[in-house]
Amino acid sequence: MTDQNAGAPAASPRRISPLAITVVLVVLLILGFLAVASVFTEVLWYRQVGYLPVLTTQWIAAAVMFLIGFVGMAVPLFFAIDIAYRKRPVYARLTAQLDRYQELFEPLRRLVKWALPAAFGLFAGISTATQWQRALLWLNSEPTGEKDPQFGFDVSFYLFDLPILQGIVGFASAVALIALIAGVATSYLYGGISFSGRDVRVSKATRIQAAVIATLYLALQAVSLWLDQYASLTETGGRWTGALFQDVHAVIPGKQILAGIAVIVAVLFLVTAFTGKWRLPVIGTALFLVSSIVLGVGYPWAVQQFQVGPDEKSLEAEYVERNIEATRAAYGIDDVEVERYDAVTDAEPGALRNDAVTTANIRIIDPEIVSPTFSQLEQIRQYYKFPSSLNVDRYEIDGEVEDTVSAIRDIDISDQDGWYNRTLVYTHGYGLVAAFGNQRSPGGEPVFLENGIPTSGKLGEFEPRVYFGTNSPEYSIVGGERDRAIELDFPADAESSAEASAENEEGATPAETSGEQETVEPESTEAPAENEEGRQNMTTFSGDGGPELSNLFTKLIYALKFQDMEVLLSGAVVDGSQILYDRDPVDRVQKVAPYLTIDGAPYASVVDNRIVWIVDGYTTSSDYPYSEVTDMNELTVDADNERTDPLPKPVNYIRNSVKATVDAYDGSVNLYAWDDEDPLLKAWGNIFPDTLKSVSEMSGDLLAHVRYPSDLFKVQRAMLGEYHVTDADAFYSAEDRWRTPNDPVSSSSGGNAQTLAQPPYYLTLAAGADAEPNYSIYSTYIPDQQGEGSRDILTGYLAANSNAGSKDGEVSDEYGTLKLLTLPKGDPIPGPGQVQNSFTTDSEVSRLLNILRQGESQVISGNLLTLPVGGGLLYVQPVYVKASSGTSFPILQKVLVAFGDQIAFEDTLDEALDALFGGDSGASAGDGGTTTTTEDPTTEDPGDTGDTDSGDSGSADTGGTAGSGGSNASLDEALREMQQAIRDRDKAMQDGDWTAFGDADERLRAALEDALAAE
């Protein structure tokens, strides 16, 4: 028979196209360059900021863990496949179907033998690399000196040892199981295992390999079960976290018995490896599975149903006490000072005489409302921006510590076009603007103690430029050896206006500035927009804030990183130029301390003549024995902080272990070990040596601005709502559970946040009968009830001392003290919701608010503050008014106060307190010198034009209505005057005509008083 293809030319092998090879090489080259750029830029960033060992330690640890995971998975899997193949029966009788499978698989056998272990090893390596933190903590841990109540182990065993041991056992079990499956599959494919009817034939080599791996797997299961008994102390399956009666008397003994059975079955498999008898290990495995169901499910269920259920309260008492003690210790609430506060409800004259300091520091400026006001009065140019939520801080002014509301004037490049402007010109914000928390101007605006451009006021001289802020551009290129400065510092006309303002304010002088600065006229079309005079004040960054673009390679890798070739090509990038990125203070702290959970409210203060961001960092764990596990992300949500992270963060241990600072000018980061007794921080200090500074290195000026962190306080107040009860019987019955009230302002306005908790507030207050006033953070409690039967009455008042002192390196002993005031149940005290409802439904208040709402105005209720003064609870709420259209920003016009069932509504807090307490409160509020008709000579108002044309000189009377100081025109005429005044004031604001603004503002106040008189 002749081959039909005989004589035909052999087909030549298909050649790969040179173009395809070129494309592949180019793609690989690009990917390689991107990888190099990503790695090298990280190295440069960490080296510049001084924390390069943090990066290298992470990389080395992750690389070692990856290798462990890769080798630990790939090598056993490779040998399982290789041994099964090498020990295959030489003369095995295969079925026809299996023979075809073998023929198909044989060409790929060598590839699979190497590729399959490598693929599994890659996934295992990536998985283990993510556990580098846990591994390093285990290697660097120290005993805590505290022992768990069940097994008597040191708590460090649960925080450090148990998690890593469970991880090792789990990983090893997965390796053994995958190796067993791979070995059995290979043996079956090559005849090591064959089926003939009901008979199963297993070769000796296959039997030994499978039995040994099965022995190892079952031994690991025994270890896992033994460790599980300890893990029961942190499990959350029961009513409370930890091992309860059912766990101690059924689950833990069951785990121990099952571990013993697993060891016995493992021995039976080992015996089978030598004897070839499968009956005993198979029977043992079946008994093990049945025992797992009986001991792991059935017996615990029976104990719970028939023993615990009928007498749960008494049987669980011991374990509830364990949960209470551990939870209070782990959340730092075990030392809370509890004081009974028999609050009075009658507002007697002179009741505030003993609370003069607290009364004088009541904050009437709401930091969540006045951001638009700051923007209108102090933004100066469209390329500046204030945050939506301002910061509550305190400064020593003229020998007195004053609560303030402050914010950074940050840069905003959202409206800027062109790479040159966005990267080289608009590089930084300018100044910190601060206002007295307890004062208002005659027009209702904040009274600034630091403002203007250049910045001037009562905070002294400090570096005002903000290159590192929460709104800084993604990256900027600054500094360098230049013939002329190109970074916009501030508009030239702002300087003259600021100097003129400073001359009118006693003790206020423009702050000195650092760095090269000059006033130039823009020469390029890419330069910033000209002001009225066509000139700008320019500067050149002179600090050490970012890596230098010192050579072509550095420029190239940053061009790749930010995908902007202008970094490489622009001639404006000169020798010595620095590139600033990762500029948000939270991001910077998170990068140099990756083990910290960062507080959601960083804040900026003037410290030692610098603007410094202060950031709180927490060490957390969910492995503290018997402590209640909660979701930290959920507990920190309130009306001012809606949840942004959808993923839960389980914790049952938390410490404010680190206070971090970020310099707003050069971005330098300092980490201070605030809680040096924290076992987690001790371990991290061993992992990253020389990265944590001692508290003794903190200056007194820095300590004066440190405060008790808000996220920690939120978590603690949530836990104390239940764990203020320390008696096991009362705790079990949940007869006195509290919760934070819903934010009454959001609820009354019908906003989306009406079901969110009222946020805590920073105030200077005295928590308790004989307590001294201190800067504190506080919150209130009401009964934890829902539905129609719920009552919004005060049950508790929690305050944390936030005054860390002002001596170099010495933290006040009182800092962090938690004080819980418990209120009597017999004489209910109205809660925030009830008080807000009283404000809303009071006929006189409603009438006055309706008048304020007329004339295209919108009334905004400020934060409802609660203060323990006068032997009772005083509620204070500022009321703001803003236009509904046009240029609109909130202006403080009225203050609502309540004490017991009594309410007052006046122009100033001082007047409202006097009206509330029978004509004389006994103390003066901070705004006592301010009325809506008489200007405060010590404050500067942008609308102040000297003489007024209204002739207003009266102050509000004690009945809650402003006195008539203008004409006796009809209400309609007065309302028309108000509308026209608002229009004129808005136009003056847009034009920057402050003289006209002041005139319109005076006419608006006069018209408002005429309207009230006519009404």
Tab-separated table of C-alpha atoms in Angstrom, residues 436-576:
chain	number	residue	atom	x	y	z
A	436	PHE	CA	-13.221	82.556	69.425
A	437	GLY	CA	-15.656	79.773	70.158
A	438	ASN	CA	-17.632	81.879	72.633
A	439	GLN	CA	-17.836	85.211	70.818
A	440	ARG	CA	-19.655	86.749	67.878
A	441	SER	CA	-19.335	90.044	66.086
A	442	PRO	CA	-22.183	92.593	66.154
A	443	GLY	CA	-23.282	91.239	62.776
A	444	GLY	CA	-23.287	87.628	63.957
A	445	GLU	CA	-20.049	86.637	62.242
A	446	PRO	CA	-17.245	84.849	64.113
A	447	VAL	CA	-14.723	87.016	65.980
A	448	PHE	CA	-11.354	86.040	64.534
A	449	LEU	CA	-8.278	85.871	66.706
A	450	GLU	CA	-6.105	84.856	63.733
A	451	ASN	CA	-6.975	85.672	60.151
A	452	GLY	CA	-6.022	87.559	57.028
A	453	ILE	CA	-3.344	87.255	54.370
A	454	PRO	CA	-0.579	87.596	55.469
A	455	THR	CA	-1.907	85.995	58.609
A	456	SER	CA	-2.080	88.204	61.674
A	457	GLY	CA	-3.651	88.047	65.091
A	458	LYS	CA	-2.996	86.743	68.558
A	459	LEU	CA	-1.160	83.489	67.796
A	460	GLY	CA	2.187	85.156	67.272
A	461	GLU	CA	4.579	84.619	64.421
A	462	PHE	CA	4.493	81.238	62.688
A	463	GLU	CA	5.167	79.684	59.304
A	464	PRO	CA	1.799	80.096	57.512
A	465	ARG	CA	2.347	78.075	54.318
A	466	VAL	CA	0.532	74.751	54.053
A	467	TYR	CA	2.205	72.402	51.583
A	468	PHE	CA	0.772	69.330	53.320
A	469	GLY	CA	-2.961	69.370	53.948
A	470	THR	CA	-6.105	67.348	53.499
A	471	ASN	CA	-6.866	69.063	50.181
A	472	SER	CA	-3.355	69.368	48.762
A	473	PRO	CA	-2.854	68.488	45.067
A	474	GLU	CA	-1.846	64.950	44.184
A	475	TYR	CA	1.669	66.209	43.595
A	476	SER	CA	3.499	69.514	43.251
A	477	ILE	CA	7.019	70.371	42.151
A	478	VAL	CA	8.543	73.041	44.363
A	479	GLY	CA	11.819	74.661	45.337
A	480	GLY	CA	14.989	74.515	43.368
A	481	GLU	CA	17.612	76.976	42.187
A	482	ARG	CA	15.628	79.594	40.297
A	483	ASP	CA	16.250	83.095	38.988
A	484	ARG	CA	12.727	84.067	40.030
A	485	ALA	CA	10.077	82.556	42.275
A	486	ILE	CA	7.119	80.923	40.512
A	487	GLU	CA	5.055	79.538	43.389
A	488	LEU	CA	2.038	81.697	44.170
A	489	ASP	CA	2.225	82.724	47.813
A	490	PHE	CA	-0.695	85.124	48.148
A	491	PRO	CA	-2.262	87.963	46.159
A	492	ALA	CA	-0.491	91.293	46.537
A	493	ASP	CA	-3.661	93.253	47.299
A	494	ALA	CA	-4.404	90.901	50.208
A	495	GLU	CA	-1.181	92.041	51.884
A	496	SER	CA	-2.192	95.680	51.994
A	497	SER	CA	-5.676	94.888	53.252
A	498	ALA	CA	-4.325	92.557	55.912
A	499	GLU	CA	-1.868	95.168	57.145
A	500	ALA	CA	-4.641	97.721	57.339
A	501	SER	CA	-6.758	95.289	59.357
A	502	ALA	CA	-3.849	94.509	61.650
A	503	GLU	CA	-3.387	98.175	62.457
A	504	ASN	CA	-6.944	98.296	63.769
A	505	GLU	CA	-6.570	95.289	66.061
A	506	GLU	CA	-4.526	95.675	69.191
A	507	GLY	CA	-1.542	93.382	69.400
A	508	ALA	CA	-2.037	91.945	65.911
A	509	THR	CA	0.901	92.135	63.510
A	510	PRO	CA	1.490	90.305	60.254
A	511	ALA	CA	3.467	87.126	60.808
A	512	GLU	CA	6.928	86.849	59.408
A	513	THR	CA	7.296	84.446	56.551
A	514	SER	CA	10.144	82.192	55.580
A	515	GLY	CA	11.467	81.199	52.233
A	516	GLU	CA	12.320	83.322	49.254
A	517	GLN	CA	9.475	85.726	48.564
A	518	GLU	CA	9.028	88.487	46.051
A	519	THR	CA	6.242	90.425	44.418
A	520	VAL	CA	6.335	90.005	40.656
A	521	GLU	CA	4.210	90.699	37.674
A	522	PRO	CA	3.271	87.552	35.749
A	523	GLU	CA	5.168	87.236	32.476
A	524	SER	CA	3.817	83.973	31.123
A	525	THR	CA	0.399	82.975	29.944
A	526	GLU	CA	0.777	80.010	32.250
A	527	ALA	CA	1.235	82.214	35.313
A	528	PRO	CA	-1.568	82.691	37.829
A	529	ALA	CA	-4.431	85.016	37.030
A	530	GLU	CA	-3.672	88.665	37.763
A	531	ASN	CA	-5.317	90.580	40.546
A	532	GLU	CA	-6.502	94.139	40.209
A	533	GLU	CA	-2.941	95.431	40.359
A	534	GLY	CA	-1.570	92.718	38.081
A	535	ARG	CA	0.914	91.569	40.698
A	536	GLN	CA	1.317	88.508	42.898
A	537	ASN	CA	3.478	87.614	45.888
A	538	MET	CA	5.555	84.613	44.859
A	539	THR	CA	7.741	82.303	46.926
A	540	THR	CA	10.087	79.350	46.627
A	541	PHE	CA	9.815	76.338	48.930
A	542	SER	CA	12.914	76.156	51.126
A	543	GLY	CA	12.242	73.068	53.238
A	544	ASP	CA	12.998	69.381	52.825
A	545	GLY	CA	9.570	68.069	51.897
A	546	GLY	CA	10.028	65.564	49.096
A	547	PRO	CA	12.504	63.646	46.921
A	548	GLU	CA	14.684	65.779	44.689
A	549	LEU	CA	14.331	65.546	40.916
A	550	SER	CA	18.089	65.559	40.666
A	551	ASN	CA	18.680	63.605	37.465
A	552	LEU	CA	17.048	62.346	34.298
A	553	PHE	CA	16.266	58.918	35.735
A	554	THR	CA	14.438	60.377	38.750
A	555	LYS	CA	12.389	62.653	36.505
A	556	LEU	CA	11.562	59.699	34.272
A	557	ILE	CA	10.308	57.433	37.044
A	558	TYR	CA	8.106	60.184	38.443
A	559	ALA	CA	6.799	60.957	34.966
A	560	LEU	CA	5.822	57.282	34.761
A	561	LYS	CA	4.378	57.248	38.270
A	562	PHE	CA	2.073	60.221	37.679
A	563	GLN	CA	1.719	59.637	33.918
A	564	ASP	CA	2.746	63.217	33.186
A	565	MET	CA	5.628	63.540	30.749
A	566	GLU	CA	5.855	67.245	31.613
A	567	VAL	CA	7.786	66.164	34.721
A	568	LEU	CA	10.514	64.942	32.386
A	569	LEU	CA	10.253	67.584	29.686
A	570	SER	CA	9.446	70.856	31.467
A	571	GLY	CA	12.287	73.351	31.751
A	572	ALA	CA	10.641	74.686	34.924
A	573	VAL	CA	11.838	71.577	36.758
A	574	VAL	CA	15.277	72.823	37.769
A	575	ASP	CA	18.162	71.604	39.892
A	576	GLY	CA	17.067	71.133	43.482
